[in-house]
PDB file of N, CA, C and O in Angstrom:
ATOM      1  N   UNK A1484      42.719 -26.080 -42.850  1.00 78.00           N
ATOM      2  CA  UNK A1484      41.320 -26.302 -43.065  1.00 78.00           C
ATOM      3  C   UNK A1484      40.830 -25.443 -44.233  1.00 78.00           C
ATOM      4  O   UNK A1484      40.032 -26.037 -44.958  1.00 78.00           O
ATOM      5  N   UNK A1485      41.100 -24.261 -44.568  1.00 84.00           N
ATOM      6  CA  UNK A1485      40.954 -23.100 -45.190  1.00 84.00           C
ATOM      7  C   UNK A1485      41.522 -23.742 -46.531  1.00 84.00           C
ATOM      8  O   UNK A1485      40.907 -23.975 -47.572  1.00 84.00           O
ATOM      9  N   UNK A1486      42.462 -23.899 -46.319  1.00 85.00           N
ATOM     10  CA  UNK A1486      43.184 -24.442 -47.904  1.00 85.00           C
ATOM     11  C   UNK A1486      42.286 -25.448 -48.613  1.00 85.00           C
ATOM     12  O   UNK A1486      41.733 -25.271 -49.698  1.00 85.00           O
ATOM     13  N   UNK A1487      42.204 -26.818 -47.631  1.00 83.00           N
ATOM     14  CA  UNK A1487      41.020 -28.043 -48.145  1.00 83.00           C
ATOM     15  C   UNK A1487      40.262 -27.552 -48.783  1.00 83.00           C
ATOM     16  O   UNK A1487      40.182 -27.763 -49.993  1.00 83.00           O
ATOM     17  N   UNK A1488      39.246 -26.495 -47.918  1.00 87.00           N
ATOM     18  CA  UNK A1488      38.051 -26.515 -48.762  1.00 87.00           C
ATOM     19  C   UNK A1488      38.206 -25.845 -49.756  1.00 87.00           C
ATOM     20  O   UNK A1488      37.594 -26.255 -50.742  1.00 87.00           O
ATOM     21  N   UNK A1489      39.027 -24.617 -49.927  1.00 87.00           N
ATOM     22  CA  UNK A1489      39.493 -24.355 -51.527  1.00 87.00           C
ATOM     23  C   UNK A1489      39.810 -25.187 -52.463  1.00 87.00           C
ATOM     24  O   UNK A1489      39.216 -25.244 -53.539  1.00 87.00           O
ATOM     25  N   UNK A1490      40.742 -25.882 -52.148  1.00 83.00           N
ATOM     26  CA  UNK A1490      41.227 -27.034 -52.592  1.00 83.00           C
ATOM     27  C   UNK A1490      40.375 -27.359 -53.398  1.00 83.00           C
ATOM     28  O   UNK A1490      40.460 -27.154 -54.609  1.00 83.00           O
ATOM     29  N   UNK A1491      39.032 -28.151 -52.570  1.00 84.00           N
ATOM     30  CA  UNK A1491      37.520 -29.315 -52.813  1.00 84.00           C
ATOM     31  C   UNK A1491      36.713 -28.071 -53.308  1.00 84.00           C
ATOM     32  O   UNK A1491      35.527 -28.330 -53.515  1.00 84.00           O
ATOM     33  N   UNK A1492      37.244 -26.243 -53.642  1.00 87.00           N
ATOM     34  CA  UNK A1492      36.102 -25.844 -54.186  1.00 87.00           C
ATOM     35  C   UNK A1492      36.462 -25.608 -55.603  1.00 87.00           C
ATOM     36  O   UNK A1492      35.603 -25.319 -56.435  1.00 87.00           O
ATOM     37  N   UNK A1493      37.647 -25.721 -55.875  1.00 88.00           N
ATOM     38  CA  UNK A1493      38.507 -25.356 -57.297  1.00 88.00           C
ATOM     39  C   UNK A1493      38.515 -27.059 -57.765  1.00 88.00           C
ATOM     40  O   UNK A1493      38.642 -27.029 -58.989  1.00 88.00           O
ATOM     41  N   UNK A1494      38.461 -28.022 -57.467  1.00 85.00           N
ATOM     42  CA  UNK A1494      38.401 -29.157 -58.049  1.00 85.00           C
ATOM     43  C   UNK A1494      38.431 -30.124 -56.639  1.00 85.00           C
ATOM     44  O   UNK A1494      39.238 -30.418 -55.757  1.00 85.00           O
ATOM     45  N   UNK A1495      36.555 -30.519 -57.134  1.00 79.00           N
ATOM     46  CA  UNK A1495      36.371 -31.572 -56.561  1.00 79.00           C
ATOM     47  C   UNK A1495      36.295 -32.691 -56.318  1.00 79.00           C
ATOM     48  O   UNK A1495      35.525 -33.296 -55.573  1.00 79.00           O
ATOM     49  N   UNK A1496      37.477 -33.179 -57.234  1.00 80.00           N
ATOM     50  CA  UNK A1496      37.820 -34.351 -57.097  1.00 80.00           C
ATOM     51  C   UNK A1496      39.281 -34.673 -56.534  1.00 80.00           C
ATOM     52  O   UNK A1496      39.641 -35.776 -56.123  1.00 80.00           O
ATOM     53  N   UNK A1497      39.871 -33.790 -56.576  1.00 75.00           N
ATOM     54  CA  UNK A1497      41.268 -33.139 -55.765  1.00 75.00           C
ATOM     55  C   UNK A1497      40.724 -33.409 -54.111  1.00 75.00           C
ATOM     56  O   UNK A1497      41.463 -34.231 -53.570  1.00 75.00           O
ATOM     57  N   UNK A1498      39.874 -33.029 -53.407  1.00 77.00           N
ATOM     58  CA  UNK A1498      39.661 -32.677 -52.073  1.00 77.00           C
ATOM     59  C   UNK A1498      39.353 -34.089 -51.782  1.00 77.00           C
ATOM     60  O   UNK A1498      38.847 -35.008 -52.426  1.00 77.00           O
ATOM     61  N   UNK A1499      39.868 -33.939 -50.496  1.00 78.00           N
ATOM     62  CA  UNK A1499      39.654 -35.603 -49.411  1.00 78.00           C
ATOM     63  C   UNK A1499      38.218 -35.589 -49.829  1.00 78.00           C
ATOM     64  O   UNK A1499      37.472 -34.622 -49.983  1.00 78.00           O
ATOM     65  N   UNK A1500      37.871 -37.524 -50.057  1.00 80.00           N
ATOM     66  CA  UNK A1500      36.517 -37.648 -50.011  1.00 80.00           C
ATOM     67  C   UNK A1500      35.507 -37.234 -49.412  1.00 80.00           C
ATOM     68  O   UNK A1500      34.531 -36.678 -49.916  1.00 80.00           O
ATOM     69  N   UNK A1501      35.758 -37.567 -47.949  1.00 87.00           N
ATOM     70  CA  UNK A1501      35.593 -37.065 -46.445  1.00 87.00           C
ATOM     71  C   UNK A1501      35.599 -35.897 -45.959  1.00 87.00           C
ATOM     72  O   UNK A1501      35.647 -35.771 -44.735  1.00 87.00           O
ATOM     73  N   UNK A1502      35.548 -34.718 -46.842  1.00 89.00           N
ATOM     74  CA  UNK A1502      35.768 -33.785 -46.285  1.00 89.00           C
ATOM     75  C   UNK A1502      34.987 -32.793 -45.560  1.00 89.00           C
ATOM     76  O   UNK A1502      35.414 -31.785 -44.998  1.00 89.00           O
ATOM     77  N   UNK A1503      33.655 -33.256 -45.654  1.00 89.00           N
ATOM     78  CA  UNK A1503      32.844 -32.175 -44.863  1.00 89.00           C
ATOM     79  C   UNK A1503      32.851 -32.950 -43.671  1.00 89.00           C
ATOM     80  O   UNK A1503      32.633 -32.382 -42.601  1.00 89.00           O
ATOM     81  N   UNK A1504      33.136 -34.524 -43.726  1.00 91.00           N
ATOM     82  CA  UNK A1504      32.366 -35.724 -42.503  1.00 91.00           C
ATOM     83  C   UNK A1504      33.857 -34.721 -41.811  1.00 91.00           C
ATOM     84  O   UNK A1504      33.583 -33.840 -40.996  1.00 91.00           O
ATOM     85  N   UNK A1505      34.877 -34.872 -42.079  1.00 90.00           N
ATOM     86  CA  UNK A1505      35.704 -34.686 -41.025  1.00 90.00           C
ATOM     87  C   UNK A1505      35.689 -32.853 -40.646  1.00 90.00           C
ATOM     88  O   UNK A1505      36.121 -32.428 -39.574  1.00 90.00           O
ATOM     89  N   UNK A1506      35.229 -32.122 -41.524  1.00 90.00           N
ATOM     90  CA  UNK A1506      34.937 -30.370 -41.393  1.00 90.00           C
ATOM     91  C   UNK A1506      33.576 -30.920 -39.981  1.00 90.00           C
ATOM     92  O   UNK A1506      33.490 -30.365 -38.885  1.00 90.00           O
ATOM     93  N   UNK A1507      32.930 -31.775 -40.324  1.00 90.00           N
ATOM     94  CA  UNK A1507      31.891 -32.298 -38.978  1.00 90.00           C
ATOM     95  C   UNK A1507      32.396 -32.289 -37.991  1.00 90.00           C
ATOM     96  O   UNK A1507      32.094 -31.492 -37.103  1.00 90.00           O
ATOM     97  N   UNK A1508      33.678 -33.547 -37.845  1.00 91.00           N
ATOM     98  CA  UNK A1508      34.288 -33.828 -36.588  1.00 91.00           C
ATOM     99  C   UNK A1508      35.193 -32.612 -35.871  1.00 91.00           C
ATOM    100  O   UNK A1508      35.155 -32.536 -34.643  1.00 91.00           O
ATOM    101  N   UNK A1509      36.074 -31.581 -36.698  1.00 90.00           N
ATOM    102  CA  UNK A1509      36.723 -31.078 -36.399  1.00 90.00           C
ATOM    103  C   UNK A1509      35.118 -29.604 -35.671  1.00 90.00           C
ATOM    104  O   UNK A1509      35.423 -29.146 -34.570  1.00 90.00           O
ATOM    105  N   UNK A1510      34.689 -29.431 -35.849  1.00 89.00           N
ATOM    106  CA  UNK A1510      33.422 -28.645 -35.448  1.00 89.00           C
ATOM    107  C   UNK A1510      32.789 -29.552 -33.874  1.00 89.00           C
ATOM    108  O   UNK A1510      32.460 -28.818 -32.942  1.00 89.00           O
ATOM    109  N   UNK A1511      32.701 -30.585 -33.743  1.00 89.00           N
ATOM    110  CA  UNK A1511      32.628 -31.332 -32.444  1.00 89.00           C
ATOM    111  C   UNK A1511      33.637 -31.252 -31.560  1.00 89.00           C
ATOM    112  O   UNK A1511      33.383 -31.019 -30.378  1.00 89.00           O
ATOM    113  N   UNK A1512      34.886 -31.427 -31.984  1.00 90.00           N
ATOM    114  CA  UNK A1512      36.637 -31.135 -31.144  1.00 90.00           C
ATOM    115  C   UNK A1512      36.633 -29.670 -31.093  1.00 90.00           C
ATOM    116  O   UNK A1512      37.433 -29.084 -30.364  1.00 90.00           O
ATOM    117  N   UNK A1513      36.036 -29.227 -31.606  1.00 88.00           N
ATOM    118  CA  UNK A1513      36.278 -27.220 -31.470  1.00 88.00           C
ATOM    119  C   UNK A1513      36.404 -26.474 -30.056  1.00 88.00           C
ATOM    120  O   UNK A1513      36.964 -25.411 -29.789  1.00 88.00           O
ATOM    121  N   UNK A1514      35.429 -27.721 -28.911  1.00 87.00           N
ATOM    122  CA  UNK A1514      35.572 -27.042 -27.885  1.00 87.00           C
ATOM    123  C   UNK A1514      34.332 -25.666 -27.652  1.00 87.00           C
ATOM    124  O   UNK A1514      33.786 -25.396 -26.582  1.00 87.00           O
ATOM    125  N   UNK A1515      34.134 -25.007 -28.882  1.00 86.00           N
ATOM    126  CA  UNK A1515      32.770 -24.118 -28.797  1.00 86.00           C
ATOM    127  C   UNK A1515      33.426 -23.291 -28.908  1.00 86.00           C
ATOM    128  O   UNK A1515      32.809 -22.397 -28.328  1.00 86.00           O
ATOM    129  N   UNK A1516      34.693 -22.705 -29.410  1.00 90.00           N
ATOM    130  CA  UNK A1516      35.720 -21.642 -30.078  1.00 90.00           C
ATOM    131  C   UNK A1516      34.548 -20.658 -31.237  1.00 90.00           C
ATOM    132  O   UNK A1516      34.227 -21.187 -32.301  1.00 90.00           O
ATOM    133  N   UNK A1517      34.227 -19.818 -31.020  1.00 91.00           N
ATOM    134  CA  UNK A1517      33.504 -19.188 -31.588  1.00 91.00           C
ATOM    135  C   UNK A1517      34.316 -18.926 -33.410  1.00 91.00           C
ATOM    136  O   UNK A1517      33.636 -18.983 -34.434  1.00 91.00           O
ATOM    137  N   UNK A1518      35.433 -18.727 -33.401  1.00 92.00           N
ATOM    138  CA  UNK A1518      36.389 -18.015 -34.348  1.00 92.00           C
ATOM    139  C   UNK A1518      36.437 -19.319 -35.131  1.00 92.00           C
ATOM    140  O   UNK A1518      36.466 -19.090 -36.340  1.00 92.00           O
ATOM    141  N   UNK A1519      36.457 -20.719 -34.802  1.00 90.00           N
ATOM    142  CA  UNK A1519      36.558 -21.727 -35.242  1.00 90.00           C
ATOM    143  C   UNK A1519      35.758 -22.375 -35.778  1.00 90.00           C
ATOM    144  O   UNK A1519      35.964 -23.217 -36.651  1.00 90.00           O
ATOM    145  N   UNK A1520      34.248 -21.896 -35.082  1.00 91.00           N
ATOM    146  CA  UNK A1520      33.298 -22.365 -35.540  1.00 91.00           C
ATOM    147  C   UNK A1520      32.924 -21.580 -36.981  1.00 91.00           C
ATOM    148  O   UNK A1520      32.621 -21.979 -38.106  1.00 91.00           O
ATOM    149  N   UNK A1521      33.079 -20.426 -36.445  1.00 91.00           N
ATOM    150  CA  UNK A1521      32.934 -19.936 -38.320  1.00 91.00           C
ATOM    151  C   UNK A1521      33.361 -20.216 -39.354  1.00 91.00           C
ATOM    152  O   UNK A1521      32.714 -20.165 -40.399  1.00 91.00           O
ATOM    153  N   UNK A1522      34.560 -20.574 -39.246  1.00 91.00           N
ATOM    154  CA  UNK A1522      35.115 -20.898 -40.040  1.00 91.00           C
ATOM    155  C   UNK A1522      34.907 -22.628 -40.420  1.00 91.00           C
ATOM    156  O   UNK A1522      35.204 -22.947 -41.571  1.00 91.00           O
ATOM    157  N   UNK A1523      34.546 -23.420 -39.740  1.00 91.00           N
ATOM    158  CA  UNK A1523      34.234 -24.525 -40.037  1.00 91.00           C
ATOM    159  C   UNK A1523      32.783 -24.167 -40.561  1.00 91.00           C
ATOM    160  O   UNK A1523      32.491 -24.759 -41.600  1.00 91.00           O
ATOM    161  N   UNK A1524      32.074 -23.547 -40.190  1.00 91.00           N
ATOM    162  CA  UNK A1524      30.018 -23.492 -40.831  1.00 91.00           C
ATOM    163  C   UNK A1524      30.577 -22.950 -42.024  1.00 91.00           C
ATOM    164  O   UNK A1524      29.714 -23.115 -42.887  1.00 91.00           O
ATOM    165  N   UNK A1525      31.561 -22.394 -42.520  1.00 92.00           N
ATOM    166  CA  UNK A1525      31.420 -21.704 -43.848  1.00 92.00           C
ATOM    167  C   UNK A1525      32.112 -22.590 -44.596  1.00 92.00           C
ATOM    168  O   UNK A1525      31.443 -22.949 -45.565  1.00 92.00           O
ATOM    169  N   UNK A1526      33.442 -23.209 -44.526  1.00 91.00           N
ATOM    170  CA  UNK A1526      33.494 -24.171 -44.879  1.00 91.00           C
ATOM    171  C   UNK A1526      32.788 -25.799 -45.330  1.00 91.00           C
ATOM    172  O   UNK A1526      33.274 -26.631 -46.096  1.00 91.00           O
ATOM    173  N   UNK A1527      31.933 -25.844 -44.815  1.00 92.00           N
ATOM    174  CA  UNK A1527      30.833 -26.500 -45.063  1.00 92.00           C
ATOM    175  C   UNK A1527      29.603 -25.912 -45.862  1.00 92.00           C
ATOM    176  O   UNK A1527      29.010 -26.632 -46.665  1.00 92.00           O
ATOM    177  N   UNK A1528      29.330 -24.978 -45.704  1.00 91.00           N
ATOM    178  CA  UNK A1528      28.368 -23.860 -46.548  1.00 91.00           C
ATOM    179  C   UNK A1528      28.829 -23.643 -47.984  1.00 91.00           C
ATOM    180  O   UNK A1528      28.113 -23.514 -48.977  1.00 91.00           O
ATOM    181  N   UNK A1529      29.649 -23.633 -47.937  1.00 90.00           N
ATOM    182  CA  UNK A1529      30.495 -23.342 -49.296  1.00 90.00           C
ATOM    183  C   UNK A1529      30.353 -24.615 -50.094  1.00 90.00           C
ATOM    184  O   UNK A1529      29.594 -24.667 -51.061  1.00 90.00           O
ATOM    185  N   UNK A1530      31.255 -25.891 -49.601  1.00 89.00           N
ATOM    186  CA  UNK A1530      31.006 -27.267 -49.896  1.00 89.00           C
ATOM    187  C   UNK A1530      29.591 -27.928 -49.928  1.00 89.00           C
ATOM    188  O   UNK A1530      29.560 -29.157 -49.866  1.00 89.00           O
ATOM    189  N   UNK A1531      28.257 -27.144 -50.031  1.00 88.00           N
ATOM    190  CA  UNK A1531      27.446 -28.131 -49.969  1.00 88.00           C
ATOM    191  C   UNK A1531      26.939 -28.360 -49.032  1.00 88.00           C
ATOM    192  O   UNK A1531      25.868 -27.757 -49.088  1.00 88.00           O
ATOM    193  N   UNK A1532      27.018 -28.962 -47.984  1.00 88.00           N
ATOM    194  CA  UNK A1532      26.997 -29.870 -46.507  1.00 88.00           C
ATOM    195  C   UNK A1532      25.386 -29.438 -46.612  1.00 88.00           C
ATOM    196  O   UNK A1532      25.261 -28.239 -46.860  1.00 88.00           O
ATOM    197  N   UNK A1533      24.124 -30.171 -46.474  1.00 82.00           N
ATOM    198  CA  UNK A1533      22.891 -29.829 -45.892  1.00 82.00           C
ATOM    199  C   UNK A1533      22.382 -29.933 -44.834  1.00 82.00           C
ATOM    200  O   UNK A1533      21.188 -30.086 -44.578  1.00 82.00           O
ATOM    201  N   UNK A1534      23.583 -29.829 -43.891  1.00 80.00           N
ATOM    202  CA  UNK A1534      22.945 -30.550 -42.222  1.00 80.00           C
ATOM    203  C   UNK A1534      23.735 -29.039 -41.526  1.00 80.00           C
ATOM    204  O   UNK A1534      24.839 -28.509 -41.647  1.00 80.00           O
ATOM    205  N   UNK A1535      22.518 -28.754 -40.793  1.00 65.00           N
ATOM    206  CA  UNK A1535      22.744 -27.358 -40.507  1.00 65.00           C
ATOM    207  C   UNK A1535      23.929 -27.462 -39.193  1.00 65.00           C
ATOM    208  O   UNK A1535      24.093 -28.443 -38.467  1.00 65.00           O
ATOM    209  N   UNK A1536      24.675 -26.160 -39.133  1.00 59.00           N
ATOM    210  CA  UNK A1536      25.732 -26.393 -38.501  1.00 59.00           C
ATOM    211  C   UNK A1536      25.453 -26.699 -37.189  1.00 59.00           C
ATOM    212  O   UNK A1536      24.366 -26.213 -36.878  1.00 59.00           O
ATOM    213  N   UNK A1537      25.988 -27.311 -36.271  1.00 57.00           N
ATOM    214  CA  UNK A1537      25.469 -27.655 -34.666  1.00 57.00           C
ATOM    215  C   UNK A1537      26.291 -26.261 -33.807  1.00 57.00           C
ATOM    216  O   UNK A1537      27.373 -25.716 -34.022  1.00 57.00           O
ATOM    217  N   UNK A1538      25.445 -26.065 -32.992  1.00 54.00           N
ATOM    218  CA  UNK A1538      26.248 -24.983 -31.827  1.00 54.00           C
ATOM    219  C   UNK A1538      26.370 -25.609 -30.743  1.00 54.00           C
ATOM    220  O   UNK A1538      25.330 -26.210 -30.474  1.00 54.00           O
ATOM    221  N   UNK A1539      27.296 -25.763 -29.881  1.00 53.00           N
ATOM    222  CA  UNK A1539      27.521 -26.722 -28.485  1.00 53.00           C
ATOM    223  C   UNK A1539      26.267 -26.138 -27.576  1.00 53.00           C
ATOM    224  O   UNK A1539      25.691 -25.088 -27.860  1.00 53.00           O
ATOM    225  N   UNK A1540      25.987 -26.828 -26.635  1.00 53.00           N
ATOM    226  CA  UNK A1540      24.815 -26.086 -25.700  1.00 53.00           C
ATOM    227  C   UNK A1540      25.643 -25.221 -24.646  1.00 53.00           C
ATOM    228  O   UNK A1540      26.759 -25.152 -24.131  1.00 53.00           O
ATOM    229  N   UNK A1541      24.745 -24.780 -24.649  1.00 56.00           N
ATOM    230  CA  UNK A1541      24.648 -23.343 -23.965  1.00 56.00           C
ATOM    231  C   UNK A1541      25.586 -22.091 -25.118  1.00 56.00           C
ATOM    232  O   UNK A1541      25.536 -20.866 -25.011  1.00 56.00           O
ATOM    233  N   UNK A1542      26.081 -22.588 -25.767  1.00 53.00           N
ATOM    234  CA  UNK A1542      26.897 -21.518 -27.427  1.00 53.00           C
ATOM    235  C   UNK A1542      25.189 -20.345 -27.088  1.00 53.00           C
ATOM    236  O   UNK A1542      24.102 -20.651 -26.597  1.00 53.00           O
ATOM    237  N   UNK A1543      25.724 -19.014 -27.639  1.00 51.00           N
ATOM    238  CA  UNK A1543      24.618 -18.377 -28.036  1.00 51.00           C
ATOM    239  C   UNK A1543      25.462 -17.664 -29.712  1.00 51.00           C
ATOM    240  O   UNK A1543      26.586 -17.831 -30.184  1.00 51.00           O
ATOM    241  N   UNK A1544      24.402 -16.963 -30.127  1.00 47.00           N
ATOM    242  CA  UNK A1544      24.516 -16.249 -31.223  1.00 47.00           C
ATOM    243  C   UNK A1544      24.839 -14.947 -31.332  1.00 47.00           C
ATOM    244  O   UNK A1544      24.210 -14.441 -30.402  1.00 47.00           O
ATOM    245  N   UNK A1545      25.526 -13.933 -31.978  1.00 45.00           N
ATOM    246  CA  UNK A1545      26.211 -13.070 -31.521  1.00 45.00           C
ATOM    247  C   UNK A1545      24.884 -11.969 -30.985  1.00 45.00           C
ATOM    248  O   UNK A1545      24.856 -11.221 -30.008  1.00 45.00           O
ATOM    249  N   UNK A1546      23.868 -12.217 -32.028  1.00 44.00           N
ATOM    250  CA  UNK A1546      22.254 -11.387 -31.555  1.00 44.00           C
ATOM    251  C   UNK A1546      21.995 -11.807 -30.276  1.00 44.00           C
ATOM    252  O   UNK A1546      21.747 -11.005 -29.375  1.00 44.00           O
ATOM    253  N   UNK A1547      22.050 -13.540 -30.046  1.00 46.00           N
ATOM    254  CA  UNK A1547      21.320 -13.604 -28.862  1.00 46.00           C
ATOM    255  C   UNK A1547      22.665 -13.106 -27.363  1.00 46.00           C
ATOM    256  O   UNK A1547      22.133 -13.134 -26.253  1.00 46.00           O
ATOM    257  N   UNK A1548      23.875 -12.792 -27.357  1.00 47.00           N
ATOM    258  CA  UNK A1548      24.601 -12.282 -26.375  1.00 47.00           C
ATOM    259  C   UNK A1548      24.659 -10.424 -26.667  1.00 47.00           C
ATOM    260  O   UNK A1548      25.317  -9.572 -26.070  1.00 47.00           O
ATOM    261  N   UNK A1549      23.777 -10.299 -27.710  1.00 49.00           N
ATOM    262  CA  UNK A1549      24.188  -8.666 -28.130  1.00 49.00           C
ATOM    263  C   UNK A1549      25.520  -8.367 -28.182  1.00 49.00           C
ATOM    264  O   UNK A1549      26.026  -7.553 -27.408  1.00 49.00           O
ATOM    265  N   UNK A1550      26.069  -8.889 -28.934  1.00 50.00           N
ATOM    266  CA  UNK A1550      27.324  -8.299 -29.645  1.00 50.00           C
ATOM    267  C   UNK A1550      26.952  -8.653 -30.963  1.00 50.00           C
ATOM    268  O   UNK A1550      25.936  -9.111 -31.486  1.00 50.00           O
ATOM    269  N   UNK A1551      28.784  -8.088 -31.586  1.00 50.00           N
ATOM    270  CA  UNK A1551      28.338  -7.615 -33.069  1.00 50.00           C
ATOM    271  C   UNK A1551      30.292  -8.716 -33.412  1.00 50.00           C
ATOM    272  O   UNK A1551      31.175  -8.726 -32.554  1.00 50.00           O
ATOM    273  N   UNK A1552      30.402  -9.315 -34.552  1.00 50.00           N
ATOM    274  CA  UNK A1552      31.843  -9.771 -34.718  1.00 50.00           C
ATOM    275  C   UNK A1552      32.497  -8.736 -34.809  1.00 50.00           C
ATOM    276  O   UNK A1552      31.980  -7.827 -35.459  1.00 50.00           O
ATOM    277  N   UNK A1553      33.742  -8.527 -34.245  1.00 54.00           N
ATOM    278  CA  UNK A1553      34.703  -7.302 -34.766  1.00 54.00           C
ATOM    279  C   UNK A1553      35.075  -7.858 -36.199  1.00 54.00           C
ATOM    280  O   UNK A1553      35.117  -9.021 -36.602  1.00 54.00           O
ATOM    281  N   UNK A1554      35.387  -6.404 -36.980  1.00 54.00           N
ATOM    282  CA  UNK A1554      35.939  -6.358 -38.049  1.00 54.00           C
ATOM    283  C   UNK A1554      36.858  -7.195 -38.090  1.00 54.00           C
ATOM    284  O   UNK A1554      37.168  -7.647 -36.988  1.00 54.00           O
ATOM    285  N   UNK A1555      37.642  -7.728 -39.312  1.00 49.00           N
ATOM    286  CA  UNK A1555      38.380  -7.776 -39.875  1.00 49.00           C
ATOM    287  C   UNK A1555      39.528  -7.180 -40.293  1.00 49.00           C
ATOM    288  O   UNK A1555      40.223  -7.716 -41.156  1.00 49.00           O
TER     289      UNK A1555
END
């Protein structure tokens, strides 16, 4: 996934047409994987995409559970 959107950010005409519609779908199949989801909203953030990222219901935000992401 990581590679694509490099891929579509170094030349965008290189990257699947489709590529945010399916960075969409793969964000719906995620299951609500927190680690996954980031990485799909930024992937899309990066590419453009103007449709704000969806959070599954009941998902909270790391503010709204009071935590913080661990480092890197």
């Amino acid at each position: 996934m990581t590679a694509l959107v490099e891929a579509g950010l170094a030349d965008r005409a290189a990257a699947p047409p489709n590529l945010i519609e399916r960075l969409r779908n793969l964000e719906v199949a995620s299951g609500g994987d927190r680690q996954v989801l980031q990485v799909i909203a930024s992937g899309r953030r990066l590419l453009g995409d103007p449709d704000a990222v969806a959070r599954p219901p009941g998902a909270s935000t790391f503010a709204e559970a009071g935590e913080r992401p661990e480092p890197r």
